[in-house]
Amino acid sequence: MLIIARWVRDGCATPVALGRGGGVAKPVHAAVGGVWIKCSFCQGDLFRDREVKLNSTGMEFLNFGWANESATGLICWNCGYVQLFVNRNLELHKAEKGGG
């Protein structure tokens, strides 16, 4: 997925996530162990998700960056704040954009 940030007049970034097919990412709700996740900044509960590589300098130096651990990035649909989760019990649930 490719993240593109557009700036609006009030200075807020509006991230748009594009998938491999060129379509806009679908909103999701997320939970870990039955606890619903909210944005740490605006308390929103809709996110876009993407895989994020947790690169280390040593692995990159040795050209083994592909072997670094990955995390799931949850990008707040409302404010664009990014939260990272390495917990494999992270649950993603499809949501309607208008619902929240």
PDB file of N, CA and C in Angstrom:
ATOM      1  N   MET A   1       0.822  -1.181   0.000  1.00  0.00           N
ATOM      2  CA  MET A   1       0.000   0.000   0.000  1.00  0.00           C
ATOM      3  C   MET A   1       0.867   1.246   0.000  1.00  0.00           C
ATOM      4  N   LEU A   2       0.423   2.268  -0.685  1.00  0.00           N
ATOM      5  CA  LEU A   2       1.132   3.530  -0.760  1.00  0.00           C
ATOM      6  C   LEU A   2       0.325   4.575  -0.011  1.00  0.00           C
ATOM      7  N   ILE A   3       0.964   5.316   0.876  1.00  0.00           N
ATOM      8  CA  ILE A   3       0.270   6.357   1.621  1.00  0.00           C
ATOM      9  C   ILE A   3       0.648   7.711   1.040  1.00  0.00           C
ATOM     10  N   ILE A   4      -0.355   8.492   0.716  1.00  0.00           N
ATOM     11  CA  ILE A   4      -0.145   9.837   0.190  1.00  0.00           C
ATOM     12  C   ILE A   4      -0.855  10.801   1.122  1.00  0.00           C
ATOM     13  N   ALA A   5      -0.171  11.823   1.618  1.00  0.00           N
ATOM     14  CA  ALA A   5      -0.810  12.792   2.510  1.00  0.00           C
ATOM     15  C   ALA A   5      -1.121  14.057   1.730  1.00  0.00           C
ATOM     16  N   ARG A   6      -2.364  14.497   1.793  1.00  0.00           N
ATOM     17  CA  ARG A   6      -2.779  15.756   1.187  1.00  0.00           C
ATOM     18  C   ARG A   6      -3.013  16.751   2.322  1.00  0.00           C
ATOM     19  N   TRP A   7      -2.569  17.976   2.147  1.00  0.00           N
ATOM     20  CA  TRP A   7      -2.759  18.997   3.169  1.00  0.00           C
ATOM     21  C   TRP A   7      -3.934  19.882   2.790  1.00  0.00           C
ATOM     22  N   VAL A   8      -4.799  20.172   3.756  1.00  0.00           N
ATOM     23  CA  VAL A   8      -5.920  21.075   3.533  1.00  0.00           C
ATOM     24  C   VAL A   8      -5.589  22.410   4.162  1.00  0.00           C
ATOM     25  N   ARG A   9      -6.426  23.423   3.943  1.00  0.00           N
ATOM     26  CA  ARG A   9      -6.113  24.789   4.391  1.00  0.00           C
ATOM     27  C   ARG A   9      -5.814  24.926   5.876  1.00  0.00           C
ATOM     28  N   ASP A  10      -6.481  24.143   6.724  1.00  0.00           N
ATOM     29  CA  ASP A  10      -6.259  24.305   8.167  1.00  0.00           C
ATOM     30  C   ASP A  10      -5.008  23.575   8.659  1.00  0.00           C
ATOM     31  N   GLY A  11      -4.240  22.983   7.754  1.00  0.00           N
ATOM     32  CA  GLY A  11      -2.984  22.344   8.127  1.00  0.00           C
ATOM     33  C   GLY A  11      -3.108  20.883   8.509  1.00  0.00           C
ATOM     34  N   CYS A  12      -4.316  20.314   8.480  1.00  0.00           N
ATOM     35  CA  CYS A  12      -4.509  18.908   8.824  1.00  0.00           C
ATOM     36  C   CYS A  12      -4.204  18.037   7.618  1.00  0.00           C
ATOM     37  N   ALA A  13      -3.522  16.932   7.851  1.00  0.00           N
ATOM     38  CA  ALA A  13      -3.217  15.995   6.773  1.00  0.00           C
ATOM     39  C   ALA A  13      -4.378  15.042   6.593  1.00  0.00           C
ATOM     40  N   THR A  14      -4.733  14.781   5.365  1.00  0.00           N
ATOM     41  CA  THR A  14      -5.746  13.799   5.051  1.00  0.00           C
ATOM     42  C   THR A  14      -5.064  12.671   4.296  1.00  0.00           C
ATOM     43  N   PRO A  15      -4.711  11.566   4.982  1.00  0.00           N
ATOM     44  CA  PRO A  15      -4.018  10.486   4.284  1.00  0.00           C
ATOM     45  C   PRO A  15      -4.972   9.691   3.408  1.00  0.00           C
ATOM     46  N   VAL A  16      -4.491   9.306   2.260  1.00  0.00           N
ATOM     47  CA  VAL A  16      -5.253   8.458   1.348  1.00  0.00           C
ATOM     48  C   VAL A  16      -4.405   7.230   1.080  1.00  0.00           C
ATOM     49  N   ALA A  17      -4.911   6.066   1.419  1.00  0.00           N
ATOM     50  CA  ALA A  17      -4.148   4.834   1.225  1.00  0.00           C
ATOM     51  C   ALA A  17      -4.605   4.158  -0.056  1.00  0.00           C
ATOM     52  N   LEU A  18      -3.670   3.873  -0.935  1.00  0.00           N
ATOM     53  CA  LEU A  18      -3.985   3.207  -2.186  1.00  0.00           C
ATOM     54  C   LEU A  18      -3.484   1.781  -2.139  1.00  0.00           C
ATOM     55  N   GLY A  19      -4.323   0.834  -2.492  1.00  0.00           N
ATOM     56  CA  GLY A  19      -3.944  -0.568  -2.516  1.00  0.00           C
ATOM     57  C   GLY A  19      -3.253  -0.922  -3.827  1.00  0.00           C
ATOM     58  N   ARG A  20      -2.896  -2.182  -3.953  1.00  0.00           N
ATOM     59  CA  ARG A  20      -2.209  -2.642  -5.156  1.00  0.00           C
ATOM     60  C   ARG A  20      -3.034  -2.424  -6.405  1.00  0.00           C
ATOM     61  N   GLY A  21      -4.354  -2.552  -6.298  1.00  0.00           N
ATOM     62  CA  GLY A  21      -5.221  -2.383  -7.455  1.00  0.00           C
ATOM     63  C   GLY A  21      -5.515  -0.927  -7.756  1.00  0.00           C
ATOM     64  N   GLY A  22      -4.964   0.000  -6.990  1.00  0.00           N
ATOM     65  CA  GLY A  22      -5.190   1.412  -7.215  1.00  0.00           C
ATOM     66  C   GLY A  22      -6.435   1.947  -6.530  1.00  0.00           C
ATOM     67  N   GLY A  23      -7.164   1.073  -5.819  1.00  0.00           N
ATOM     68  CA  GLY A  23      -8.373   1.513  -5.135  1.00  0.00           C
ATOM     69  C   GLY A  23      -8.053   2.096  -3.773  1.00  0.00           C
ATOM     70  N   VAL A  24      -9.026   2.789  -3.216  1.00  0.00           N
ATOM     71  CA  VAL A  24      -8.849   3.386  -1.892  1.00  0.00           C
ATOM     72  C   VAL A  24      -9.036   2.295  -0.834  1.00  0.00           C
ATOM     73  N   ALA A  25      -8.206   2.312   0.209  1.00  0.00           N
ATOM     74  CA  ALA A  25      -8.270   1.327   1.286  1.00  0.00           C
ATOM     75  C   ALA A  25      -9.629   1.371   1.971  1.00  0.00           C
ATOM     76  N   LYS A  26     -10.042   0.235   2.503  1.00  0.00           N
ATOM     77  CA  LYS A  26     -11.324   0.112   3.194  1.00  0.00           C
ATOM     78  C   LYS A  26     -11.143   0.401   4.675  1.00  0.00           C
ATOM     79  N   PRO A  27     -12.124   1.068   5.287  1.00  0.00           N
ATOM     80  CA  PRO A  27     -12.033   1.341   6.727  1.00  0.00           C
ATOM     81  C   PRO A  27     -12.245   0.066   7.533  1.00  0.00           C
ATOM     82  N   VAL A  28     -11.523  -0.035   8.654  1.00  0.00           N
ATOM     83  CA  VAL A  28     -11.655  -1.185   9.547  1.00  0.00           C
ATOM     84  C   VAL A  28     -11.759  -0.712  10.996  1.00  0.00           C
ATOM     85  N   HIS A  29     -12.389  -1.554  11.818  1.00  0.00           N
ATOM     86  CA  HIS A  29     -12.330  -1.429  13.275  1.00  0.00           C
ATOM     87  C   HIS A  29     -11.295  -2.446  13.706  1.00  0.00           C
ATOM     88  N   ALA A  30     -10.627  -2.222  14.825  1.00  0.00           N
ATOM     89  CA  ALA A  30      -9.580  -3.137  15.270  1.00  0.00           C
ATOM     90  C   ALA A  30      -9.724  -3.436  16.762  1.00  0.00           C
ATOM     91  N   ALA A  31      -9.300  -4.640  17.122  1.00  0.00           N
ATOM     92  CA  ALA A  31      -9.357  -5.065  18.523  1.00  0.00           C
ATOM     93  C   ALA A  31      -8.193  -6.008  18.815  1.00  0.00           C
ATOM     94  N   VAL A  32      -7.783  -6.035  20.077  1.00  0.00           N
ATOM     95  CA  VAL A  32      -6.792  -7.005  20.565  1.00  0.00           C
ATOM     96  C   VAL A  32      -7.392  -7.629  21.817  1.00  0.00           C
ATOM     97  N   GLY A  33      -7.526  -8.944  21.810  1.00  0.00           N
ATOM     98  CA  GLY A  33      -8.073  -9.638  22.974  1.00  0.00           C
ATOM     99  C   GLY A  33      -9.452  -9.158  23.384  1.00  0.00           C
ATOM    100  N   GLY A  34     -10.278  -8.803  22.417  1.00  0.00           N
ATOM    101  CA  GLY A  34     -11.630  -8.348  22.712  1.00  0.00           C
ATOM    102  C   GLY A  34     -11.738  -6.892  23.128  1.00  0.00           C
ATOM    103  N   VAL A  35     -10.616  -6.176  23.185  1.00  0.00           N
ATOM    104  CA  VAL A  35     -10.624  -4.757  23.550  1.00  0.00           C
ATOM    105  C   VAL A  35     -10.524  -3.931  22.268  1.00  0.00           C
ATOM    106  N   TRP A  36     -11.547  -3.113  22.002  1.00  0.00           N
ATOM    107  CA  TRP A  36     -11.560  -2.296  20.785  1.00  0.00           C
ATOM    108  C   TRP A  36     -10.529  -1.184  20.888  1.00  0.00           C
ATOM    109  N   ILE A  37      -9.837  -0.939  19.795  1.00  0.00           N
ATOM    110  CA  ILE A  37      -8.779   0.078  19.747  1.00  0.00           C
ATOM    111  C   ILE A  37      -9.365   1.401  19.281  1.00  0.00           C
ATOM    112  N   LYS A  38      -8.946   2.471  19.943  1.00  0.00           N
ATOM    113  CA  LYS A  38      -9.310   3.831  19.545  1.00  0.00           C
ATOM    114  C   LYS A  38      -8.034   4.612  19.272  1.00  0.00           C
ATOM    115  N   CYS A  39      -8.125   5.618  18.455  1.00  0.00           N
ATOM    116  CA  CYS A  39      -6.987   6.477  18.153  1.00  0.00           C
ATOM    117  C   CYS A  39      -6.516   7.166  19.429  1.00  0.00           C
ATOM    118  N   SER A  40      -5.233   7.140  19.676  1.00  0.00           N
ATOM    119  CA  SER A  40      -4.663   7.779  20.872  1.00  0.00           C
ATOM    120  C   SER A  40      -4.775   9.296  20.819  1.00  0.00           C
ATOM    121  N   PHE A  41      -4.944   9.854  19.627  1.00  0.00           N
ATOM    122  CA  PHE A  41      -4.972  11.309  19.478  1.00  0.00           C
ATOM    123  C   PHE A  41      -6.393  11.869  19.494  1.00  0.00           C
ATOM    124  N   CYS A  42      -7.283  11.313  18.619  1.00  0.00           N
ATOM    125  CA  CYS A  42      -8.627  11.900  18.483  1.00  0.00           C
ATOM    126  C   CYS A  42      -9.742  10.993  18.993  1.00  0.00           C
ATOM    127  N   GLN A  43      -9.399   9.802  19.464  1.00  0.00           N
ATOM    128  CA  GLN A  43     -10.352   8.808  19.970  1.00  0.00           C
ATOM    129  C   GLN A  43     -11.259   8.218  18.889  1.00  0.00           C
ATOM    130  N   GLY A  44     -10.891   8.390  17.615  1.00  0.00           N
ATOM    131  CA  GLY A  44     -11.650   7.778  16.526  1.00  0.00           C
ATOM    132  C   GLY A  44     -11.492   6.263  16.554  1.00  0.00           C
ATOM    133  N   ASP A  45     -12.441   5.556  15.925  1.00  0.00           N
ATOM    134  CA  ASP A  45     -12.360   4.094  15.942  1.00  0.00           C
ATOM    135  C   ASP A  45     -12.331   3.477  14.544  1.00  0.00           C
ATOM    136  N   LEU A  46     -12.127   4.287  13.508  1.00  0.00           N
ATOM    137  CA  LEU A  46     -11.978   3.780  12.147  1.00  0.00           C
ATOM    138  C   LEU A  46     -10.537   3.968  11.690  1.00  0.00           C
ATOM    139  N   PHE A  47      -9.989   2.923  11.047  1.00  0.00           N
ATOM    140  CA  PHE A  47      -8.590   2.949  10.633  1.00  0.00           C
ATOM    141  C   PHE A  47      -8.426   2.400   9.226  1.00  0.00           C
ATOM    142  N   ARG A  48      -7.306   2.724   8.625  1.00  0.00           N
ATOM    143  CA  ARG A  48      -6.787   2.027   7.452  1.00  0.00           C
ATOM    144  C   ARG A  48      -5.629   1.193   7.989  1.00  0.00           C
ATOM    145  N   ASP A  49      -5.393   0.038   7.407  1.00  0.00           N
ATOM    146  CA  ASP A  49      -4.285  -0.785   7.896  1.00  0.00           C
ATOM    147  C   ASP A  49      -3.259  -0.980   6.796  1.00  0.00           C
ATOM    148  N   ARG A  50      -2.015  -1.165   7.218  1.00  0.00           N
ATOM    149  CA  ARG A  50      -0.936  -1.480   6.277  1.00  0.00           C
ATOM    150  C   ARG A  50       0.191  -2.165   7.019  1.00  0.00           C
ATOM    151  N   GLU A  51       0.956  -2.972   6.287  1.00  0.00           N
ATOM    152  CA  GLU A  51       2.125  -3.631   6.861  1.00  0.00           C
ATOM    153  C   GLU A  51       3.265  -2.629   6.907  1.00  0.00           C
ATOM    154  N   VAL A  52       3.986  -2.614   8.030  1.00  0.00           N
ATOM    155  CA  VAL A  52       5.116  -1.707   8.220  1.00  0.00           C
ATOM    156  C   VAL A  52       6.333  -2.546   8.604  1.00  0.00           C
ATOM    157  N   LYS A  53       7.442  -2.375   7.909  1.00  0.00           N
ATOM    158  CA  LYS A  53       8.680  -3.085   8.247  1.00  0.00           C
ATOM    159  C   LYS A  53       9.378  -2.361   9.391  1.00  0.00           C
ATOM    160  N   LEU A  54       9.850  -3.111  10.368  1.00  0.00           N
ATOM    161  CA  LEU A  54      10.587  -2.559  11.505  1.00  0.00           C
ATOM    162  C   LEU A  54      12.075  -2.741  11.208  1.00  0.00           C
ATOM    163  N   ASN A  55      12.589  -1.891  10.351  1.00  0.00           N
ATOM    164  CA  ASN A  55      13.971  -2.021   9.871  1.00  0.00           C
ATOM    165  C   ASN A  55      14.989  -1.724  10.959  1.00  0.00           C
ATOM    166  N   SER A  56      16.087  -2.474  10.902  1.00  0.00           N
ATOM    167  CA  SER A  56      17.213  -2.224  11.793  1.00  0.00           C
ATOM    168  C   SER A  56      18.428  -1.876  10.931  1.00  0.00           C
ATOM    169  N   THR A  57      19.292  -1.038  11.443  1.00  0.00           N
ATOM    170  CA  THR A  57      20.460  -0.586  10.694  1.00  0.00           C
ATOM    171  C   THR A  57      21.349  -1.751  10.276  1.00  0.00           C
ATOM    172  N   GLY A  58      21.596  -2.682  11.183  1.00  0.00           N
ATOM    173  CA  GLY A  58      22.472  -3.816  10.878  1.00  0.00           C
ATOM    174  C   GLY A  58      21.932  -4.670   9.750  1.00  0.00           C
ATOM    175  N   MET A  59      20.657  -4.975   9.794  1.00  0.00           N
ATOM    176  CA  MET A  59      20.062  -5.807   8.752  1.00  0.00           C
ATOM    177  C   MET A  59      20.066  -5.076   7.404  1.00  0.00           C
ATOM    178  N   GLU A  60      19.811  -3.781   7.420  1.00  0.00           N
ATOM    179  CA  GLU A  60      19.842  -3.002   6.175  1.00  0.00           C
ATOM    180  C   GLU A  60      21.266  -2.957   5.612  1.00  0.00           C
ATOM    181  N   PHE A  61      22.257  -2.794   6.487  1.00  0.00           N
ATOM    182  CA  PHE A  61      23.655  -2.736   6.064  1.00  0.00           C
ATOM    183  C   PHE A  61      24.076  -4.024   5.367  1.00  0.00           C
ATOM    184  N   LEU A  62      23.557  -5.149   5.869  1.00  0.00           N
ATOM    185  CA  LEU A  62      23.903  -6.451   5.304  1.00  0.00           C
ATOM    186  C   LEU A  62      22.951  -6.870   4.172  1.00  0.00           C
ATOM    187  N   ASN A  63      22.096  -5.958   3.728  1.00  0.00           N
ATOM    188  CA  ASN A  63      21.104  -6.219   2.682  1.00  0.00           C
ATOM    189  C   ASN A  63      20.109  -7.317   3.059  1.00  0.00           C
ATOM    190  N   PHE A  64      19.795  -7.407   4.364  1.00  0.00           N
ATOM    191  CA  PHE A  64      18.793  -8.351   4.836  1.00  0.00           C
ATOM    192  C   PHE A  64      17.552  -7.624   5.351  1.00  0.00           C
ATOM    193  N   GLY A  65      17.286  -6.441   4.823  1.00  0.00           N
ATOM    194  CA  GLY A  65      16.124  -5.667   5.252  1.00  0.00           C
ATOM    195  C   GLY A  65      14.817  -6.411   5.087  1.00  0.00           C
ATOM    196  N   TRP A  66      14.750  -7.276   4.081  1.00  0.00           N
ATOM    197  CA  TRP A  66      13.543  -8.064   3.822  1.00  0.00           C
ATOM    198  C   TRP A  66      13.226  -9.007   4.985  1.00  0.00           C
ATOM    199  N   ALA A  67      14.233  -9.340   5.802  1.00  0.00           N
ATOM    200  CA  ALA A  67      14.043 -10.295   6.896  1.00  0.00           C
ATOM    201  C   ALA A  67      13.622  -9.624   8.203  1.00  0.00           C
ATOM    202  N   ASN A  68      13.559  -8.300   8.229  1.00  0.00           N
ATOM    203  CA  ASN A  68      13.151  -7.602   9.448  1.00  0.00           C
ATOM    204  C   ASN A  68      11.707  -7.941   9.808  1.00  0.00           C
ATOM    205  N   GLU A  69      11.403  -7.826  11.089  1.00  0.00           N
ATOM    206  CA  GLU A  69      10.047  -8.072  11.581  1.00  0.00           C
ATOM    207  C   GLU A  69       9.085  -7.029  11.018  1.00  0.00           C
ATOM    208  N   SER A  70       7.826  -7.402  10.891  1.00  0.00           N
ATOM    209  CA  SER A  70       6.795  -6.489  10.413  1.00  0.00           C
ATOM    210  C   SER A  70       5.812  -6.177  11.529  1.00  0.00           C
ATOM    211  N   ALA A  71       5.137  -5.056  11.400  1.00  0.00           N
ATOM    212  CA  ALA A  71       4.069  -4.669  12.313  1.00  0.00           C
ATOM    213  C   ALA A  71       2.862  -4.277  11.464  1.00  0.00           C
ATOM    214  N   THR A  72       1.711  -4.212  12.090  1.00  0.00           N
ATOM    215  CA  THR A  72       0.525  -3.691  11.416  1.00  0.00           C
ATOM    216  C   THR A  72       0.356  -2.242  11.837  1.00  0.00           C
ATOM    217  N   GLY A  73       0.342  -1.361  10.869  1.00  0.00           N
ATOM    218  CA  GLY A  73       0.111   0.051  11.145  1.00  0.00           C
ATOM    219  C   GLY A  73      -1.365   0.354  11.004  1.00  0.00           C
ATOM    220  N   LEU A  74      -1.953   0.938  12.031  1.00  0.00           N
ATOM    221  CA  LEU A  74      -3.335   1.400  11.962  1.00  0.00           C
ATOM    222  C   LEU A  74      -3.295   2.910  11.800  1.00  0.00           C
ATOM    223  N   ILE A  75      -3.817   3.395  10.684  1.00  0.00           N
ATOM    224  CA  ILE A  75      -3.810   4.823  10.372  1.00  0.00           C
ATOM    225  C   ILE A  75      -5.215   5.346  10.616  1.00  0.00           C
ATOM    226  N   CYS A  76      -5.357   6.264  11.546  1.00  0.00           N
ATOM    227  CA  CYS A  76      -6.673   6.787  11.908  1.00  0.00           C
ATOM    228  C   CYS A  76      -7.351   7.407  10.690  1.00  0.00           C
ATOM    229  N   TRP A  77      -8.570   6.993  10.444  1.00  0.00           N
ATOM    230  CA  TRP A  77      -9.347   7.490   9.303  1.00  0.00           C
ATOM    231  C   TRP A  77      -9.646   8.972   9.475  1.00  0.00           C
ATOM    232  N   ASN A  78      -9.757   9.436  10.708  1.00  0.00           N
ATOM    233  CA  ASN A  78     -10.137  10.812  10.991  1.00  0.00           C
ATOM    234  C   ASN A  78      -8.952  11.780  10.977  1.00  0.00           C
ATOM    235  N   CYS A  79      -7.882  11.475  11.721  1.00  0.00           N
ATOM    236  CA  CYS A  79      -6.789  12.445  11.880  1.00  0.00           C
ATOM    237  C   CYS A  79      -5.464  12.010  11.252  1.00  0.00           C
ATOM    238  N   GLY A  80      -5.319  10.729  10.881  1.00  0.00           N
ATOM    239  CA  GLY A  80      -4.096  10.261  10.251  1.00  0.00           C
ATOM    240  C   GLY A  80      -3.010   9.799  11.202  1.00  0.00           C
ATOM    241  N   TYR A  81      -3.268   9.805  12.502  1.00  0.00           N
ATOM    242  CA  TYR A  81      -2.285   9.337  13.478  1.00  0.00           C
ATOM    243  C   TYR A  81      -2.022   7.852  13.247  1.00  0.00           C
ATOM    244  N   VAL A  82      -0.753   7.429  13.338  1.00  0.00           N
ATOM    245  CA  VAL A  82      -0.382   6.043  13.075  1.00  0.00           C
ATOM    246  C   VAL A  82      -0.019   5.341  14.379  1.00  0.00           C
ATOM    247  N   GLN A  83      -0.618   4.165  14.603  1.00  0.00           N
ATOM    248  CA  GLN A  83      -0.280   3.317  15.742  1.00  0.00           C
ATOM    249  C   GLN A  83       0.230   1.992  15.181  1.00  0.00           C
ATOM    250  N   LEU A  84       1.302   1.463  15.775  1.00  0.00           N
ATOM    251  CA  LEU A  84       1.889   0.212  15.303  1.00  0.00           C
ATOM    252  C   LEU A  84       1.598  -0.920  16.280  1.00  0.00           C
ATOM    253  N   PHE A  85       1.269  -2.107  15.734  1.00  0.00           N
ATOM    254  CA  PHE A  85       0.987  -3.285  16.541  1.00  0.00           C
ATOM    255  C   PHE A  85       1.767  -4.471  16.001  1.00  0.00           C
ATOM    256  N   VAL A  86       2.546  -5.142  16.866  1.00  0.00           N
ATOM    257  CA  VAL A  86       3.232  -6.371  16.478  1.00  0.00           C
ATOM    258  C   VAL A  86       2.491  -7.585  17.035  1.00  0.00           C
ATOM    259  N   ASN A  87       1.442  -7.360  17.779  1.00  0.00           N
ATOM    260  CA  ASN A  87       0.631  -8.425  18.360  1.00  0.00           C
ATOM    261  C   ASN A  87      -0.086  -9.188  17.254  1.00  0.00           C
ATOM    262  N   ARG A  88       0.163 -10.474  17.148  1.00  0.00           N
ATOM    263  CA  ARG A  88      -0.469 -11.298  16.106  1.00  0.00           C
ATOM    264  C   ARG A  88      -1.944 -11.560  16.398  1.00  0.00           C
ATOM    265  N   ASN A  89      -2.421 -11.182  17.574  1.00  0.00           N
ATOM    266  CA  ASN A  89      -3.834 -11.350  17.919  1.00  0.00           C
ATOM    267  C   ASN A  89      -4.673 -10.136  17.533  1.00  0.00           C
ATOM    268  N   LEU A  90      -4.073  -9.208  16.802  1.00  0.00           N
ATOM    269  CA  LEU A  90      -4.811  -8.038  16.334  1.00  0.00           C
ATOM    270  C   LEU A  90      -5.906  -8.494  15.381  1.00  0.00           C
ATOM    271  N   GLU A  91      -7.138  -8.079  15.647  1.00  0.00           N
ATOM    272  CA  GLU A  91      -8.284  -8.442  14.812  1.00  0.00           C
ATOM    273  C   GLU A  91      -8.735  -7.219  14.038  1.00  0.00           C
ATOM    274  N   LEU A  92      -8.931  -7.371  12.731  1.00  0.00           N
ATOM    275  CA  LEU A  92      -9.430  -6.291  11.894  1.00  0.00           C
ATOM    276  C   LEU A  92     -10.820  -6.660  11.399  1.00  0.00           C
ATOM    277  N   HIS A  93     -11.760  -5.733  11.549  1.00  0.00           N
ATOM    278  CA  HIS A  93     -13.146  -5.955  11.152  1.00  0.00           C
ATOM    279  C   HIS A  93     -13.564  -4.886  10.160  1.00  0.00           C
ATOM    280  N   LYS A  94     -14.081  -5.301   9.002  1.00  0.00           N
ATOM    281  CA  LYS A  94     -14.523  -4.339   7.987  1.00  0.00           C
ATOM    282  C   LYS A  94     -15.610  -3.447   8.567  1.00  0.00           C
ATOM    283  N   ALA A  95     -15.587  -2.180   8.153  1.00  0.00           N
ATOM    284  CA  ALA A  95     -16.561  -1.210   8.649  1.00  0.00           C
ATOM    285  C   ALA A  95     -17.026  -0.355   7.485  1.00  0.00           C
ATOM    286  N   GLU A  96     -18.197   0.223   7.649  1.00  0.00           N
ATOM    287  CA  GLU A  96     -18.676   1.199   6.683  1.00  0.00           C
ATOM    288  C   GLU A  96     -18.032   2.531   7.004  1.00  0.00           C
ATOM    289  N   LYS A  97     -17.610   3.291   5.973  1.00  0.00           N
ATOM    290  CA  LYS A  97     -16.947   4.563   6.207  1.00  0.00           C
ATOM    291  C   LYS A  97     -17.800   5.515   7.016  1.00  0.00           C
ATOM    292  N   GLY A  98     -19.084   5.551   6.756  1.00  0.00           N
ATOM    293  CA  GLY A  98     -19.976   6.468   7.468  1.00  0.00           C
ATOM    294  C   GLY A  98     -20.227   6.071   8.894  1.00  0.00           C
ATOM    295  N   GLY A  99     -20.066   4.767   9.211  1.00  0.00           N
ATOM    296  CA  GLY A  99     -20.306   4.289  10.577  1.00  0.00           C
ATOM    297  C   GLY A  99     -19.124   4.554  11.456  1.00  0.00           C
ATOM    298  N   GLY A 100     -19.321   4.602  12.745  1.00  0.00           N
ATOM    299  CA  GLY A 100     -18.159   4.852  13.550  1.00  0.00           C
ATOM    300  C   GLY A 100     -18.374   4.458  14.917  1.00  0.00           C
TER     301      GLY A 100
END
